[in-house]
Every structure is written in structure tokens, then in C-alpha cells.
CSV table of C-alpha atoms in Angstrom, one decimal:
chain,number,residue,atom,x,y,z
A,1,MET,CA,0.0,0.0,0.0
A,2,THR,CA,1.1,3.5,-0.8
A,3,ASN,CA,1.4,6.5,1.5
A,4,ASP,CA,-1.3,8.9,0.4
A,5,ASP,CA,-2.4,12.2,1.9
A,6,SER,CA,-5.9,11.5,0.7
A,7,ARG,CA,-6.3,8.3,2.7
A,8,LEU,CA,-9.5,8.0,4.7
A,9,GLY,CA,-9.8,8.5,8.5
A,10,THR,CA,-11.1,5.6,10.5
A,11,ALA,CA,-14.1,4.7,12.6
A,12,PRO,CA,-14.8,1.8,15.0
A,13,LEU,CA,-16.8,-1.3,13.8
A,14,GLY,CA,-18.9,-1.9,16.9
A,15,THR,CA,-17.6,-1.5,20.5
A,16,ASP,CA,-14.9,-4.1,20.4
A,17,GLY,CA,-14.1,-4.5,16.7
A,18,PRO,CA,-11.4,-3.1,14.5
A,19,ARG,CA,-11.2,0.5,13.2
A,20,VAL,CA,-12.0,0.7,9.4
A,21,GLY,CA,-12.0,3.4,6.8
A,22,VAL,CA,-14.9,5.8,7.4
A,23,GLN,CA,-16.2,4.8,3.9
A,24,GLY,CA,-16.5,1.2,2.8
A,25,LEU,CA,-17.2,-0.3,-0.6
A,26,GLY,CA,-20.3,-2.1,-1.7
A,27,CYS,CA,-19.2,-4.8,-4.2
A,28,MET,CA,-22.5,-6.2,-5.5
A,29,GLY,CA,-22.4,-4.3,-8.8
A,30,MET,CA,-19.1,-5.8,-9.7
A,31,SER,CA,-20.9,-9.0,-10.6
A,32,ILE,CA,-24.6,-8.4,-10.9
A,33,ALA,CA,-27.6,-6.0,-10.9
A,34,TYR,CA,-26.3,-2.9,-12.7
A,35,GLY,CA,-25.8,-4.1,-16.2
A,36,PRO,CA,-22.5,-5.2,-18.0
A,37,THR,CA,-19.3,-4.9,-16.0
A,38,ASP,CA,-15.6,-4.8,-16.8
A,39,ALA,CA,-14.0,-7.4,-14.5
A,40,ASP,CA,-10.5,-5.9,-15.0
A,41,GLU,CA,-11.6,-2.4,-14.1
A,42,ALA,CA,-13.5,-3.8,-11.1
A,43,ARG,CA,-10.3,-5.5,-9.8
A,44,ALA,CA,-8.4,-2.3,-10.3
A,45,THR,CA,-11.1,-0.4,-8.4
A,46,LEU,CA,-10.7,-2.8,-5.4
A,47,GLU,CA,-6.9,-2.1,-5.4
A,48,ARG,CA,-7.4,1.7,-5.7
A,49,ALA,CA,-10.0,1.7,-2.9
A,50,LEU,CA,-7.5,0.0,-0.6
A,51,GLU,CA,-4.8,2.5,-1.5
A,52,LEU,CA,-7.2,5.3,-0.5
A,53,GLY,CA,-7.9,3.7,2.9
A,54,VAL,CA,-11.1,1.8,2.2
A,55,THR,CA,-10.9,-1.3,4.3
A,56,LEU,CA,-14.5,-2.5,4.8
A,57,TYR,CA,-15.7,-4.6,1.7
A,58,ASP,CA,-19.3,-5.7,1.5
A,59,THR,CA,-20.7,-8.7,-0.4
A,60,ALA,CA,-23.4,-11.4,0.1
A,61,ASP,CA,-24.0,-15.0,-0.8
A,62,ALA,CA,-27.1,-13.8,-2.7
A,63,TYR,CA,-25.1,-11.6,-5.1
A,64,GLY,CA,-25.1,-13.9,-8.1
A,65,ALA,CA,-25.5,-17.1,-6.1
A,66,GLY,CA,-22.0,-16.8,-4.7
A,67,GLU,CA,-20.5,-15.3,-7.8
A,68,ASN,CA,-19.6,-12.0,-6.1
A,69,GLU,CA,-18.0,-13.7,-3.2
A,70,ARG,CA,-15.9,-15.8,-5.6
A,71,PHE,CA,-14.9,-12.8,-7.7
A,72,LEU,CA,-13.7,-11.0,-4.6
A,73,SER,CA,-11.8,-13.9,-3.1
A,74,PRO,CA,-8.4,-13.4,-4.8
A,75,PHE,CA,-8.4,-9.7,-3.7
A,76,PHE,CA,-9.2,-10.6,-0.1
A,77,LYS,CA,-6.6,-13.3,0.1
A,78,ALA,CA,-3.9,-11.0,-1.4
A,79,HIS,CA,-4.7,-8.4,1.3
A,80,ARG,CA,-6.1,-10.5,4.1
A,81,ASP,CA,-4.4,-8.5,6.9
A,82,GLU,CA,-5.5,-5.2,5.5
A,83,VAL,CA,-9.2,-5.7,4.8
A,84,VAL,CA,-12.3,-6.4,6.7
A,85,VAL,CA,-14.6,-8.8,4.9
A,86,ALA,CA,-18.4,-8.6,5.3
A,87,THR,CA,-20.8,-11.0,3.8
A,88,LYS,CA,-24.4,-12.0,4.5
A,89,PHE,CA,-26.9,-14.9,4.6
A,90,ALA,CA,-30.7,-15.1,4.4
A,91,LEU,CA,-31.8,-14.7,0.8
A,92,SER,CA,-32.1,-18.2,-0.6
A,93,MET,CA,-33.0,-19.4,-4.1
A,94,PRO,CA,-35.1,-22.5,-3.8
A,95,ALA,CA,-33.4,-25.4,-5.5
A,96,GLY,CA,-34.5,-26.1,-9.1
A,97,THR,CA,-36.4,-22.9,-9.5
A,98,SER,CA,-35.8,-19.5,-11.1
A,99,GLY,CA,-38.4,-17.7,-9.0
A,100,PRO,CA,-37.8,-15.0,-6.4
A,101,ARG,CA,-35.5,-15.6,-3.4
A,102,VAL,CA,-37.0,-16.5,-0.1
A,103,VAL,CA,-35.9,-15.2,3.3
A,104,ARG,CA,-34.5,-17.9,5.6
A,105,ASN,CA,-33.2,-17.4,9.1
A,106,ASP,CA,-33.6,-21.0,10.3
A,107,PRO,CA,-30.6,-22.6,12.1
A,108,PRO,CA,-30.0,-25.4,9.5
A,109,TYR,CA,-29.9,-22.8,6.7
A,110,ILE,CA,-27.5,-20.5,8.6
A,111,ARG,CA,-25.1,-23.4,9.1
A,112,GLN,CA,-25.3,-24.3,5.5
A,113,ALA,CA,-24.8,-20.7,4.4
A,114,ILE,CA,-21.7,-20.0,6.4
A,115,GLU,CA,-19.9,-23.0,5.0
A,116,ALA,CA,-20.8,-22.0,1.5
A,117,SER,CA,-19.6,-18.5,2.0
A,118,LEU,CA,-16.3,-19.6,3.6
A,119,LYS,CA,-15.8,-21.9,0.5
A,120,ASN,CA,-16.7,-19.1,-2.0
A,121,LEU,CA,-14.4,-16.7,-0.3
A,122,ASP,CA,-11.7,-19.3,0.4
A,123,LEU,CA,-11.2,-17.9,3.9
A,124,ASP,CA,-11.0,-19.5,7.3
A,125,VAL,CA,-13.0,-16.8,9.1
A,126,ILE,CA,-15.4,-14.0,8.0
A,127,ASP,CA,-14.8,-10.7,9.8
A,128,LEU,CA,-18.4,-9.5,9.8
A,129,TYR,CA,-21.4,-11.8,9.1
A,130,TYR,CA,-24.8,-10.2,8.5
A,131,MET,CA,-28.3,-11.5,8.6
A,132,HIS,CA,-29.3,-10.0,5.2
A,133,ARG,CA,-33.1,-9.9,5.8
A,134,ARG,CA,-35.4,-10.8,8.7
A,135,ASP,CA,-37.7,-13.8,8.6
A,136,VAL,CA,-40.5,-12.7,11.0
A,137,ASN,CA,-41.6,-16.3,11.5
A,138,ILE,CA,-38.5,-17.1,13.4
A,139,PRO,CA,-37.6,-15.3,16.7
A,140,ILE,CA,-34.6,-13.1,16.1
A,141,GLU,CA,-33.1,-14.4,19.4
A,142,GLU,CA,-33.0,-17.9,17.8
A,143,THR,CA,-31.3,-16.6,14.7
A,144,VAL,CA,-28.7,-14.6,16.5
A,145,GLY,CA,-28.1,-17.5,18.9
A,146,VAL,CA,-27.0,-19.6,15.9
A,147,MET,CA,-24.9,-16.7,14.6
A,148,ALA,CA,-23.3,-16.5,18.1
A,149,ASP,CA,-22.4,-20.2,17.8
A,150,LEU,CA,-20.5,-19.3,14.6
A,151,VAL,CA,-18.4,-16.8,16.6
A,152,ARG,CA,-17.7,-19.4,19.3
A,153,ASP,CA,-16.7,-21.9,16.5
A,154,GLY,CA,-14.2,-19.4,15.1
A,155,LYS,CA,-15.9,-19.1,11.7
A,156,VAL,CA,-17.1,-15.5,12.3
A,157,LYS,CA,-15.5,-12.6,14.2
A,158,GLN,CA,-18.4,-10.1,14.5
A,159,LEU,CA,-22.1,-10.1,13.9
A,160,GLY,CA,-24.3,-7.7,11.9
A,161,LEU,CA,-27.9,-7.3,11.0
A,162,SER,CA,-29.5,-5.7,7.9
A,163,GLU,CA,-32.9,-4.0,7.7
A,164,VAL,CA,-34.0,-4.6,11.3
A,165,THR,CA,-36.1,-2.4,13.5
A,166,GLY,CA,-35.0,-0.8,16.7
A,167,PRO,CA,-36.8,-3.4,18.9
A,168,GLU,CA,-35.3,-6.2,16.8
A,169,LEU,CA,-31.8,-4.8,17.2
A,170,ARG,CA,-32.3,-4.6,21.0
A,171,ALA,CA,-33.6,-8.2,21.1
A,172,ALA,CA,-30.6,-9.3,19.1
A,173,GLN,CA,-28.1,-7.4,21.3
A,174,ALA,CA,-29.5,-9.2,24.4
A,175,VAL,CA,-28.3,-12.5,22.9
A,176,HIS,CA,-24.9,-11.4,21.5
A,177,PRO,CA,-23.1,-8.1,20.8
A,178,ILE,CA,-24.1,-6.7,17.3
A,179,ALA,CA,-21.3,-4.8,15.7
A,180,ALA,CA,-23.1,-3.2,12.8
A,181,VAL,CA,-26.6,-2.6,11.3
A,182,GLN,CA,-26.8,-2.2,7.6
A,183,SER,CA,-29.8,-0.3,6.3
A,184,GLU,CA,-30.6,2.1,3.4
A,185,TRP,CA,-29.8,5.6,4.5
A,186,SER,CA,-29.6,8.6,2.1
A,187,LEU,CA,-31.1,12.0,1.3
A,188,PHE,CA,-34.0,9.9,-0.3
A,189,SER,CA,-34.3,7.3,2.5
A,190,ARG,CA,-34.4,8.5,6.1
A,191,ASP,CA,-36.9,6.2,7.8
A,192,ILE,CA,-34.2,4.6,10.1
A,193,GLU,CA,-33.7,7.8,11.9
A,194,ALA,CA,-36.9,7.3,13.9
A,195,GLY,CA,-36.0,4.0,15.7
A,196,VAL,CA,-33.0,2.2,14.4
A,197,VAL,CA,-30.4,5.0,14.7
A,198,PRO,CA,-31.3,5.8,18.4
A,199,ALA,CA,-31.1,2.1,19.2
A,200,ALA,CA,-27.8,1.8,17.5
A,201,ARG,CA,-26.4,4.8,19.3
A,202,GLU,CA,-27.6,3.5,22.7
A,203,LEU,CA,-26.1,0.0,22.1
A,204,GLY,CA,-22.8,1.1,20.6
A,205,VAL,CA,-23.6,-0.3,17.2
A,206,THR,CA,-22.1,1.1,14.0
A,207,LEU,CA,-24.4,2.1,11.2
A,208,VAL,CA,-23.5,1.0,7.7
A,209,PRO,CA,-25.7,2.8,5.2
A,210,TYR,CA,-26.2,1.0,1.9
A,211,SER,CA,-27.3,2.8,-1.3
A,212,PRO,CA,-26.2,6.1,0.1
A,213,LEU,CA,-26.3,7.4,-3.4
A,214,GLY,CA,-29.9,6.3,-3.9
A,215,ARG,CA,-28.7,3.5,-6.3
A,216,GLY,CA,-27.1,6.1,-8.4
A,217,PHE,CA,-30.2,8.4,-8.8
A,218,LEU,CA,-28.7,11.0,-6.4
A,219,THR,CA,-25.7,11.4,-8.7
A,220,GLY,CA,-27.9,12.5,-11.6
A,221,SER,CA,-26.4,9.7,-13.8
A,222,PHE,CA,-29.9,8.7,-14.8
A,223,THR,CA,-33.4,10.2,-14.5
A,224,ASN,CA,-35.7,7.4,-15.7
A,225,ALA,CA,-34.7,3.8,-15.4
A,226,ASP,CA,-36.9,2.6,-18.2
A,227,GLN,CA,-35.3,5.0,-20.6
A,228,ASP,CA,-31.8,5.3,-19.4
A,229,LEU,CA,-30.7,1.9,-18.1
A,230,THR,CA,-30.1,-1.5,-19.8
A,231,GLU,CA,-32.7,-4.3,-19.8
A,232,ASP,CA,-30.8,-6.3,-17.2
A,233,ASP,CA,-30.5,-3.4,-14.7
A,234,TYR,CA,-32.6,-4.3,-11.7
A,235,ARG,CA,-33.3,-0.6,-11.0
A,236,ARG,CA,-35.9,-0.8,-13.7
A,237,THR,CA,-38.0,-2.8,-11.1
A,238,GLN,CA,-37.6,-0.1,-8.4
A,239,PRO,CA,-40.7,2.1,-8.0
A,240,ARG,CA,-38.8,5.4,-7.4
A,241,PHE,CA,-37.0,5.3,-10.7
A,242,THR,CA,-39.7,4.7,-13.3
A,243,GLY,CA,-42.8,6.6,-14.6
A,244,GLU,CA,-44.1,9.6,-12.9
A,245,ASN,CA,-42.2,8.8,-9.7
A,246,ALA,CA,-38.9,9.2,-11.6
A,247,THR,CA,-40.0,12.6,-13.0
A,248,THR,CA,-41.0,13.8,-9.5
A,249,ASN,CA,-37.8,12.6,-7.9
A,250,ALA,CA,-35.5,14.0,-10.5
A,251,ALA,CA,-36.9,17.4,-9.6
A,252,LEU,CA,-35.8,16.9,-6.0
A,253,LEU,CA,-32.1,17.0,-7.1
A,254,ALA,CA,-32.3,20.8,-7.5
A,255,PRO,CA,-31.2,21.7,-3.9
A,256,ILE,CA,-28.4,19.1,-4.0
A,257,ARG,CA,-27.2,20.6,-7.3
A,258,ALA,CA,-27.1,24.0,-5.7
A,259,VAL,CA,-25.0,22.8,-2.8
A,260,ALA,CA,-22.7,20.9,-5.2
A,261,GLU,CA,-22.1,24.1,-7.2
A,262,ALA,CA,-21.2,26.0,-4.1
A,263,HIS,CA,-18.6,23.4,-3.1
A,264,GLY,CA,-17.3,22.8,-6.7
A,265,ALA,CA,-18.4,19.2,-6.1
A,266,SER,CA,-20.5,16.6,-7.8
A,267,LEU,CA,-24.1,15.7,-6.8
A,268,GLY,CA,-22.9,12.3,-5.6
A,269,GLN,CA,-20.2,13.9,-3.4
A,270,ILE,CA,-22.8,16.1,-1.7
A,271,ALA,CA,-25.1,13.1,-1.2
A,272,LEU,CA,-22.3,11.1,0.3
A,273,ALA,CA,-21.0,14.1,2.4
A,274,TRP,CA,-24.5,14.3,3.9
A,275,VAL,CA,-24.5,10.6,4.9
A,276,GLN,CA,-20.9,10.9,6.3
A,277,GLN,CA,-22.0,13.9,8.4
A,278,GLN,CA,-24.7,11.9,10.1
A,279,THR,CA,-22.0,10.5,12.4
A,280,THR,CA,-21.7,13.9,14.1
A,281,ILE,CA,-25.4,14.8,13.8
A,282,HIS,CA,-26.5,11.5,15.5
A,283,ASN,CA,-23.3,10.9,17.6
A,284,LEU,CA,-22.5,7.3,16.4
A,285,PRO,CA,-20.1,5.7,13.9
A,286,VAL,CA,-21.5,5.8,10.3
A,287,ILE,CA,-19.7,4.0,7.6
A,288,PRO,CA,-21.5,4.2,4.2
A,289,ILE,CA,-20.7,1.6,1.6
A,290,PRO,CA,-21.4,3.2,-1.8
A,291,GLY,CA,-21.0,0.8,-4.7
A,292,THR,CA,-18.9,1.4,-7.7
A,293,ARG,CA,-16.8,-0.6,-10.2
A,294,LYS,CA,-14.7,2.3,-11.5
A,295,ARG,CA,-11.5,3.8,-10.1
A,296,SER,CA,-12.6,7.3,-11.0
A,297,ARG,CA,-15.7,6.9,-8.9
A,298,ILE,CA,-13.9,5.5,-5.9
A,299,GLU,CA,-11.7,8.6,-6.0
A,300,GLU,CA,-14.7,10.8,-6.3
A,301,ASN,CA,-16.6,9.0,-3.5
A,302,THR,CA,-13.8,9.0,-1.0
A,303,THR,CA,-13.1,12.7,-1.6
A,304,ALA,CA,-16.6,13.3,-0.3
A,305,THR,CA,-15.3,12.6,3.2
A,306,THR,CA,-13.4,15.9,3.1
A,307,ILE,CA,-16.6,18.0,2.5
A,308,THR,CA,-18.4,19.5,5.5
A,309,LEU,CA,-21.9,20.9,4.9
A,310,THR,CA,-23.0,24.1,6.7
A,311,GLU,CA,-26.1,24.3,8.8
A,312,GLU,CA,-27.8,26.2,6.1
A,313,GLU,CA,-26.9,23.6,3.5
A,314,LEU,CA,-28.2,20.8,5.7
A,315,ALA,CA,-31.4,22.7,6.2
A,316,SER,CA,-31.8,23.1,2.5
A,317,LEU,CA,-31.4,19.3,2.0
A,318,ALA,CA,-33.6,18.2,4.9
A,319,PRO,CA,-37.0,18.4,3.2
A,320,ILE,CA,-36.1,16.1,0.3
A,321,ALA,CA,-36.8,12.7,1.8
A,322,ALA,CA,-40.4,13.6,2.7
A,323,LYS,CA,-41.1,14.5,-0.9
A,324,VAL,CA,-39.8,11.3,-2.6
A,325,ALA,CA,-42.3,9.5,-4.7
A,326,GLY,CA,-42.6,5.7,-4.4
A,327,PRO,CA,-41.4,3.2,-1.8
A,328,ARG,CA,-37.8,1.9,-1.6
A,329,TYR,CA,-38.8,-1.5,-2.8
A,330,PRO,CA,-41.9,-2.9,-4.5
A,331,ASP,CA,-42.5,-5.0,-1.4
A,332,MET,CA,-41.6,-3.2,1.8
A,333,ARG,CA,-42.3,-6.2,4.1
A,334,PHE,CA,-38.6,-7.1,4.1
A,335,ALA,CA,-37.4,-3.7,5.0
A,336,SER,CA,-37.3,-2.3,8.5
A,337,ALA,CA,-39.7,0.5,7.6
A,338,GLY,CA,-42.3,-2.0,6.7
A,339,ARG,CA,-42.3,-3.4,10.3
A,340,GLU,CA,-41.6,-0.3,12.5
């Protein structure tokens, strides 16, 4: 690794975990979801991210049925002592089908999933293991109990939860320390501020916002998924990015654009700076994981950590989320906001 004045600062991952770069990297798009990808450029992006101080790398077994974990494995092995590897379980594709994934939190499935992820990643231990989504038919205490067994067995170092409510986080913490909660948090999605963020602050849990750039919409890179994105881009299924919702939401970028012009920054940098600044606003560690597969974008994204928004700028951005048209997902039952 090179010495670089632009390297990120660090933040704690849970109360007893390692310090990691204040911005992580979501790696899903390197394999799936956002249309065609350049594998060589994606690998170069991983290396550049590490040079800049990005040390938390996020994947999941559901990203291409293990494809993303396998793609990342050589990079993780080459830099094992420098990176913190996070992966997830819970979204299962029923055998012999091509239908939608189902959420599974049952003990046999968890034990099967950890072995598959260890094999895909070719690692002896996973640094941070998340429950990707919550199966409300299984007590969260039971699920976390099995996850705690994985820690005791030396297969996992820390536990995380994704898209849980404040009460669910508290119930989980009573069984085993939770290092991180991963939920969508951005200028477009602020529902977790009501219950999850206060619970995380109280319990010493780090917040790991995914989609801090609103799946790219907050960067202004597209304004209507149906018109601007390829047929295989999953954002064409997201209610916020199509039809009249897309038109309404594109207009909401105006105040972000004004702040960006004042800072000589991109829209994406302002959106990220807003998320990064939540750590001081809410007094807890916040480590967003914007996804990218281009070196130029990783440099742009990490530079956002140097931008501080004024009180006036924060106030101008505050009304945006309440005006967003359309839910985060077509079916919100599997998101924390659907259960709060």
C-alpha cells in the first residue's frame, strides 16, 4: 500500500471491533444488478480503494448465487491483513427454481450458508457476518443464537444485521453483541432515523448505510430507469426510478445541485457528504458503503469525506426525503420501515 495524503480516516466497527475506513465499498455491482461490468476495471477499483484507505468490503451470498464472493476472493486473500470482509446470509434461491428468493433465518440454513460463504471466499473466518433480511416467523433471538455459535466456533468474528427495526436490534443485542446494522440511508431514505439510529447509538452499534447514493439516482447519472438503463439493470424494477415517480424525484435533485455548485463538487459527493456527516449529527459511527466498479468513482466518492456541509446547506437538503415519490422496494415487508 502507498502512503497517500488522501487516505481516509477511520471509525470503529462496533464497540470491540477493528477500526476501518470511514467509507467502505459495496461490491454487489461488480458482478450483478447494474448491467454489464468490466472485470479488470473492477479489480483495479478494489486495489485503488485500498490505497485510499477503504478497508471494509461488503458482499453477500445472494449476489449472483455466490458469484460476487468468488470474484472478490483473490483480492481478499492477497490483502487479508488489510481488509475487513463482510458478507451476508438469508436470501435463498429454492433449488431447481428460477423464482424469487425466499428469506430464511432458520438454524440449518444458517449453518449451510456459512460453510458455502467460507468456501466461496476461500477464507478460514469471516470478519463481519450479517443477517441479510429478517424472517419474522423465526424469533430473532433464535437466529442470533445460531450466529453467536459461529463466533464461538471461530468461523465469524463479528455479527451484523441488515434491515432490522430498533426493537429487533435490541432483542438481538441481548443475545450477542451486534457490531453493525446495515440499512438504506440517504437523502432519499431516512426512515431509520426514527427508531434504528437511536437504538444503535444507545447500544454502541455502527451504522453501515447501503445505497447512500440512492442506487445512483442521487448522482444525476440517470433520470428514468426505463429510458436510461439496460434491460438487465434491476433498478428498472424499483418504483422510485420509473414513470411519474422518476419525474417527481428528478426534480428533487435541485437543492443538491445548488449545494454541489457552491462546493465545486458533484451531486454524488454532496449526497455522500450528507451521509458521512450523520456521524456527528447523531453521535454514532456511520460508515457508508457506496458501490462502484470504476477507479474514477472510488476517488470521487472518498473525496466526499473531506466535505463539510453548513447548517444552512443541511437545512436546504432536509425536506427532500419527505417529498420522494414511491417506496424503496416494490414489497416493503422485508425492509425495517415495513415493520416499524
